[in-house]
Amino acid sequence: MENEKKGVSRRDFMKTTGIATGTLVGGGIIGGLIGYNVNRDTVTDETTGNQQGGGQGQDHPTNVGLKFFTSMTQFNILSAATERIFPEDDLGPGAIGLGVPYFIDNQLAGSYGMNAKEYMQGPFEDGATTQGYQSRLTRAEIFSQGIAKLDEEAFSRFDKSFSEIEPEQMDEILTAFQKGEVSMQAVTSDFFFKLLRQATLEGAYADPIYNGNRNMEGWKMKGFPGHQFSYIGQIESEEFVEIEPKSISSMTH
């Protein structure tokens, strides 16, 4: 199967992450999302770049306007990295198909990227693995540096940009980051990798109103119903009930 050639299937990957057990909660994007970076009323036309009215319902259009990244080179590196973490396979779309890169871009431009809700004063010490955020850098700064380092490693090892190398070569570099083997300033590469992986997974499963989980495909793969007004019609059923998922945006119309 094609997904076996990629190393690890999404099904196996989910078993090794908090997504499968519901433990990927707290300290991430979702905890600070409400009220920030929400594309409530406008989307950007893919061909003209002009904003149009409309919510983020099931036919969730792509918001192609970048809010944080200033070059497509940076954005393409981010996209390639997220796709390796959450690849397309026989179960459904990967990170790119789900709009995860746009989700991360939008969040880095807001309170998540600037650590608006966290204490960011010194002293700054190397934290233990059980401790929370310890870096003097904001998430936006960490992502900017991390993406530059991904490209630097790609040129050093394979004489090409990260977005141009083979998938197996991308995996080699990402694994080096995960193991903390790449030198970074004021943060470790394994910490950057954790942020990148968590942001990727949250973008795949967040409500589409935040520009990820396009068309609620992430929810559909998990059989998650999204935001329903009520389950009164299904709660007494002894059989498993498949429910078409709904976005928060559907409740505002």
CSV table of C-alpha atoms in Angstrom, one decimal:
chain,number,residue,atom,x,y,z
A,1,MET,CA,0.0,0.0,0.0
A,2,GLU,CA,1.1,3.5,-0.7
A,3,ASN,CA,0.9,4.6,3.0
A,4,GLU,CA,3.2,1.7,3.9
A,5,LYS,CA,5.9,3.1,1.6
A,6,LYS,CA,5.8,6.4,3.5
A,7,GLY,CA,7.0,4.6,6.6
A,8,VAL,CA,4.1,4.9,9.1
A,9,SER,CA,0.4,4.9,8.3
A,10,ARG,CA,-1.8,7.5,9.7
A,11,ARG,CA,-3.6,4.8,11.7
A,12,ASP,CA,-0.3,3.7,13.4
A,13,PHE,CA,0.7,7.3,13.8
A,14,MET,CA,-2.5,8.1,15.7
A,15,LYS,CA,-1.8,5.3,18.1
A,16,THR,CA,1.4,6.9,19.2
A,17,THR,CA,0.0,10.4,19.7
A,18,GLY,CA,-2.4,12.0,22.1
A,19,ILE,CA,-5.0,12.3,19.4
A,20,ALA,CA,-5.9,8.6,19.7
A,21,THR,CA,-6.4,8.8,23.5
A,22,GLY,CA,-7.6,12.3,23.8
A,23,THR,CA,-4.6,13.4,25.7
A,24,LEU,CA,-3.5,16.2,23.4
A,25,VAL,CA,-5.1,18.9,25.5
A,26,GLY,CA,-3.8,22.0,27.1
A,27,GLY,CA,-0.9,24.3,26.3
A,28,GLY,CA,-1.7,24.2,22.6
A,29,ILE,CA,-3.5,26.3,20.1
A,30,ILE,CA,-7.0,25.2,20.8
A,31,GLY,CA,-6.9,26.4,24.4
A,32,GLY,CA,-6.3,30.0,23.3
A,33,LEU,CA,-8.2,30.0,20.1
A,34,ILE,CA,-11.6,31.4,21.0
A,35,GLY,CA,-11.9,35.0,20.1
A,36,TYR,CA,-8.7,35.1,18.1
A,37,ASN,CA,-7.8,34.7,14.5
A,38,VAL,CA,-11.3,33.6,13.6
A,39,ASN,CA,-12.4,34.1,10.0
A,40,ARG,CA,-16.0,34.7,10.8
A,41,ASP,CA,-17.3,36.7,7.9
A,42,THR,CA,-14.8,36.9,5.1
A,43,VAL,CA,-12.7,34.6,3.0
A,44,THR,CA,-10.2,35.4,0.3
A,45,ASP,CA,-10.9,34.6,-3.4
A,46,GLU,CA,-8.3,32.2,-4.6
A,47,THR,CA,-7.8,33.9,-8.0
A,48,THR,CA,-8.3,37.5,-7.2
A,49,GLY,CA,-7.2,37.8,-3.6
A,50,ASN,CA,-10.2,39.9,-2.8
A,51,GLN,CA,-12.2,39.2,0.3
A,52,GLN,CA,-15.7,37.9,0.0
A,53,GLY,CA,-18.5,37.5,2.5
A,54,GLY,CA,-19.4,34.1,3.9
A,55,GLY,CA,-18.8,31.8,6.8
A,56,GLN,CA,-16.7,28.7,7.2
A,57,GLY,CA,-19.3,25.9,6.8
A,58,GLN,CA,-19.0,22.5,5.3
A,59,ASP,CA,-18.0,23.9,1.9
A,60,HIS,CA,-15.1,25.6,3.7
A,61,PRO,CA,-13.2,27.7,1.1
A,62,THR,CA,-9.5,28.1,1.3
A,63,ASN,CA,-8.3,31.4,2.8
A,64,VAL,CA,-5.3,31.9,0.6
A,65,GLY,CA,-4.3,35.2,2.2
A,66,LEU,CA,-1.2,34.7,4.4
A,67,LYS,CA,-1.2,36.6,7.6
A,68,PHE,CA,2.2,35.8,9.1
A,69,PHE,CA,4.6,34.4,6.5
A,70,THR,CA,6.0,37.0,4.2
A,71,SER,CA,7.3,34.6,1.5
A,72,MET,CA,6.0,31.5,-0.2
A,73,THR,CA,9.3,29.9,0.3
A,74,GLN,CA,8.8,29.8,4.1
A,75,PHE,CA,5.2,28.8,3.6
A,76,ASN,CA,6.1,25.9,1.3
A,77,ILE,CA,8.7,24.6,3.8
A,78,LEU,CA,6.0,24.7,6.5
A,79,SER,CA,3.5,22.9,4.2
A,80,ALA,CA,6.0,20.2,3.3
A,81,ALA,CA,6.9,19.6,7.0
A,82,THR,CA,3.3,19.4,8.1
A,83,GLU,CA,2.4,17.0,5.3
A,84,ARG,CA,5.2,14.6,6.4
A,85,ILE,CA,3.8,14.7,9.9
A,86,PHE,CA,0.2,14.2,8.7
A,87,PRO,CA,0.4,12.6,5.2
A,88,GLU,CA,-2.3,11.9,2.8
A,89,ASP,CA,-3.1,8.2,2.6
A,90,ASP,CA,-6.0,5.8,1.8
A,91,LEU,CA,-7.9,7.1,4.8
A,92,GLY,CA,-8.1,10.7,3.6
A,93,PRO,CA,-6.3,14.0,3.0
A,94,GLY,CA,-3.1,15.1,4.6
A,95,ALA,CA,-2.1,18.3,6.3
A,96,ILE,CA,-2.0,20.3,3.0
A,97,GLY,CA,-5.4,19.0,1.9
A,98,LEU,CA,-6.9,19.9,5.2
A,99,GLY,CA,-5.5,23.5,5.1
A,100,VAL,CA,-3.3,23.0,8.1
A,101,PRO,CA,-0.5,25.3,6.8
A,102,TYR,CA,-3.0,28.2,6.6
A,103,PHE,CA,-4.3,27.3,10.1
A,104,ILE,CA,-0.8,27.6,11.5
A,105,ASP,CA,0.0,30.8,9.6
A,106,ASN,CA,-3.2,32.5,10.9
A,107,GLN,CA,-2.5,31.5,14.5
A,108,LEU,CA,1.1,32.6,14.4
A,109,ALA,CA,-0.1,36.1,13.3
A,110,GLY,CA,-2.2,36.3,16.5
A,111,SER,CA,-2.2,35.7,20.2
A,112,TYR,CA,-0.9,32.2,19.9
A,113,GLY,CA,2.2,33.4,17.9
A,114,MET,CA,3.0,36.2,20.3
A,115,ASN,CA,2.3,34.2,23.5
A,116,ALA,CA,-0.2,36.8,24.6
A,117,LYS,CA,-1.6,34.8,27.4
A,118,GLU,CA,1.6,33.5,29.0
A,119,TYR,CA,4.2,34.9,31.3
A,120,MET,CA,7.3,35.7,29.2
A,121,GLN,CA,9.7,37.4,31.6
A,122,GLY,CA,13.0,35.9,32.9
A,123,PRO,CA,14.8,34.1,34.2
A,124,PHE,CA,15.1,31.8,31.2
A,125,GLU,CA,16.5,28.4,32.1
A,126,ASP,CA,16.7,25.1,30.2
A,127,GLY,CA,13.5,23.5,31.4
A,128,ALA,CA,13.0,19.8,32.3
A,129,THR,CA,10.8,17.7,29.9
A,130,THR,CA,8.0,17.9,32.5
A,131,GLN,CA,8.0,21.7,32.5
A,132,GLY,CA,6.0,24.0,30.3
A,133,TYR,CA,7.1,26.8,28.0
A,134,GLN,CA,10.6,28.1,29.1
A,135,SER,CA,12.0,29.9,26.0
A,136,ARG,CA,12.5,33.6,25.8
A,137,LEU,CA,11.3,33.4,22.2
A,138,THR,CA,7.6,33.6,21.2
A,139,ARG,CA,6.1,30.8,19.2
A,140,ALA,CA,6.2,33.1,16.1
A,141,GLU,CA,10.0,33.5,16.6
A,142,ILE,CA,10.5,29.8,17.2
A,143,PHE,CA,8.6,28.9,14.0
A,144,SER,CA,10.5,31.4,11.9
A,145,GLN,CA,13.8,30.1,13.2
A,146,GLY,CA,12.8,26.5,12.9
A,147,ILE,CA,11.6,26.8,9.3
A,148,ALA,CA,14.9,28.6,8.4
A,149,LYS,CA,16.8,25.7,10.1
A,150,LEU,CA,14.8,23.1,8.2
A,151,ASP,CA,15.9,24.7,5.0
A,152,GLU,CA,19.4,25.1,6.2
A,153,GLU,CA,19.7,21.4,7.0
A,154,ALA,CA,18.2,20.5,3.7
A,155,PHE,CA,20.8,22.6,1.8
A,156,SER,CA,23.6,21.2,4.0
A,157,ARG,CA,22.6,17.6,3.6
A,158,PHE,CA,21.1,17.5,0.1
A,159,ASP,CA,22.0,20.8,-1.6
A,160,LYS,CA,18.3,21.6,-2.1
A,161,SER,CA,15.5,23.5,-0.3
A,162,PHE,CA,13.5,21.5,2.2
A,163,SER,CA,10.4,21.8,0.0
A,164,GLU,CA,12.3,20.3,-2.9
A,165,ILE,CA,13.9,17.2,-1.4
A,166,GLU,CA,12.5,13.6,-1.3
A,167,PRO,CA,10.0,12.6,1.4
A,168,GLU,CA,12.5,10.2,2.9
A,169,GLN,CA,15.0,13.0,3.2
A,170,MET,CA,12.5,15.3,4.8
A,171,ASP,CA,11.8,12.5,7.4
A,172,GLU,CA,15.6,12.3,8.1
A,173,ILE,CA,15.7,16.0,8.9
A,174,LEU,CA,12.5,16.0,10.9
A,175,THR,CA,13.8,13.1,12.9
A,176,ALA,CA,17.0,14.9,13.6
A,177,PHE,CA,14.9,17.8,14.9
A,178,GLN,CA,12.7,15.5,17.0
A,179,LYS,CA,15.9,14.0,18.6
A,180,GLY,CA,17.2,17.5,19.4
A,181,GLU,CA,20.2,17.1,17.2
A,182,VAL,CA,19.9,20.4,15.3
A,183,SER,CA,21.4,23.5,16.9
A,184,MET,CA,19.0,26.4,17.5
A,185,GLN,CA,19.2,29.7,19.4
A,186,ALA,CA,17.3,30.1,22.7
A,187,VAL,CA,15.3,26.9,22.1
A,188,THR,CA,16.0,23.2,21.3
A,189,SER,CA,15.1,21.7,18.0
A,190,ASP,CA,13.1,19.0,19.7
A,191,PHE,CA,10.9,21.7,21.3
A,192,PHE,CA,10.3,23.3,17.9
A,193,PHE,CA,9.4,19.8,16.6
A,194,LYS,CA,6.9,19.3,19.4
A,195,LEU,CA,5.3,22.7,18.6
A,196,LEU,CA,5.2,21.9,14.9
A,197,ARG,CA,3.6,18.5,15.4
A,198,GLN,CA,1.0,19.7,17.9
A,199,ALA,CA,0.1,22.6,15.7
A,200,THR,CA,-0.3,20.2,12.7
A,201,LEU,CA,-2.6,17.9,14.6
A,202,GLU,CA,-4.7,20.7,16.0
A,203,GLY,CA,-5.0,22.3,12.6
A,204,ALA,CA,-6.2,18.9,11.3
A,205,TYR,CA,-8.9,18.6,13.9
A,206,ALA,CA,-9.9,22.2,14.9
A,207,ASP,CA,-13.2,23.6,13.9
A,208,PRO,CA,-13.0,24.7,10.2
A,209,ILE,CA,-13.8,28.3,11.3
A,210,TYR,CA,-10.1,28.6,12.1
A,211,ASN,CA,-9.1,27.7,8.5
A,212,GLY,CA,-8.0,24.1,9.1
A,213,ASN,CA,-9.9,20.8,9.0
A,214,ARG,CA,-11.1,21.8,5.5
A,215,ASN,CA,-14.6,20.6,4.8
A,216,MET,CA,-14.5,18.9,8.2
A,217,GLU,CA,-12.5,16.0,6.6
A,218,GLY,CA,-10.5,15.5,9.7
A,219,TRP,CA,-13.6,15.0,11.8
A,220,LYS,CA,-15.1,12.7,9.1
A,221,MET,CA,-12.0,10.5,9.3
A,222,LYS,CA,-12.5,10.1,13.0
A,223,GLY,CA,-16.3,9.9,12.9
A,224,PHE,CA,-16.5,13.0,15.1
A,225,PRO,CA,-19.8,14.9,14.9
A,226,GLY,CA,-18.4,18.3,15.5
A,227,HIS,CA,-20.8,20.8,17.2
A,228,GLN,CA,-24.4,19.5,17.4
A,229,PHE,CA,-27.2,21.4,19.0
A,230,SER,CA,-28.5,18.2,20.6
A,231,TYR,CA,-28.2,14.4,20.6
A,232,ILE,CA,-31.7,13.8,21.9
A,233,GLY,CA,-32.7,11.9,18.8
A,234,GLN,CA,-29.7,9.5,19.1
A,235,ILE,CA,-29.0,9.1,22.8
A,236,GLU,CA,-31.3,6.1,23.2
A,237,SER,CA,-30.0,4.2,20.2
A,238,GLU,CA,-28.3,0.9,20.9
A,239,GLU,CA,-26.6,1.1,17.5
A,240,PHE,CA,-23.7,3.3,16.6
A,241,VAL,CA,-25.1,6.4,14.9
A,242,GLU,CA,-23.2,8.2,12.2
A,243,ILE,CA,-23.8,11.9,12.4
A,244,GLU,CA,-22.9,14.4,9.7
A,245,PRO,CA,-20.5,16.8,11.4
A,246,LYS,CA,-21.3,20.5,11.9
A,247,SER,CA,-19.0,23.5,12.3
A,248,ILE,CA,-19.5,26.3,14.9
A,249,SER,CA,-20.3,28.6,11.9
A,250,SER,CA,-23.4,26.6,11.1
A,251,MET,CA,-24.9,27.7,14.4
A,252,THR,CA,-24.6,31.4,13.5
A,253,HIS,CA,-26.9,31.2,10.5
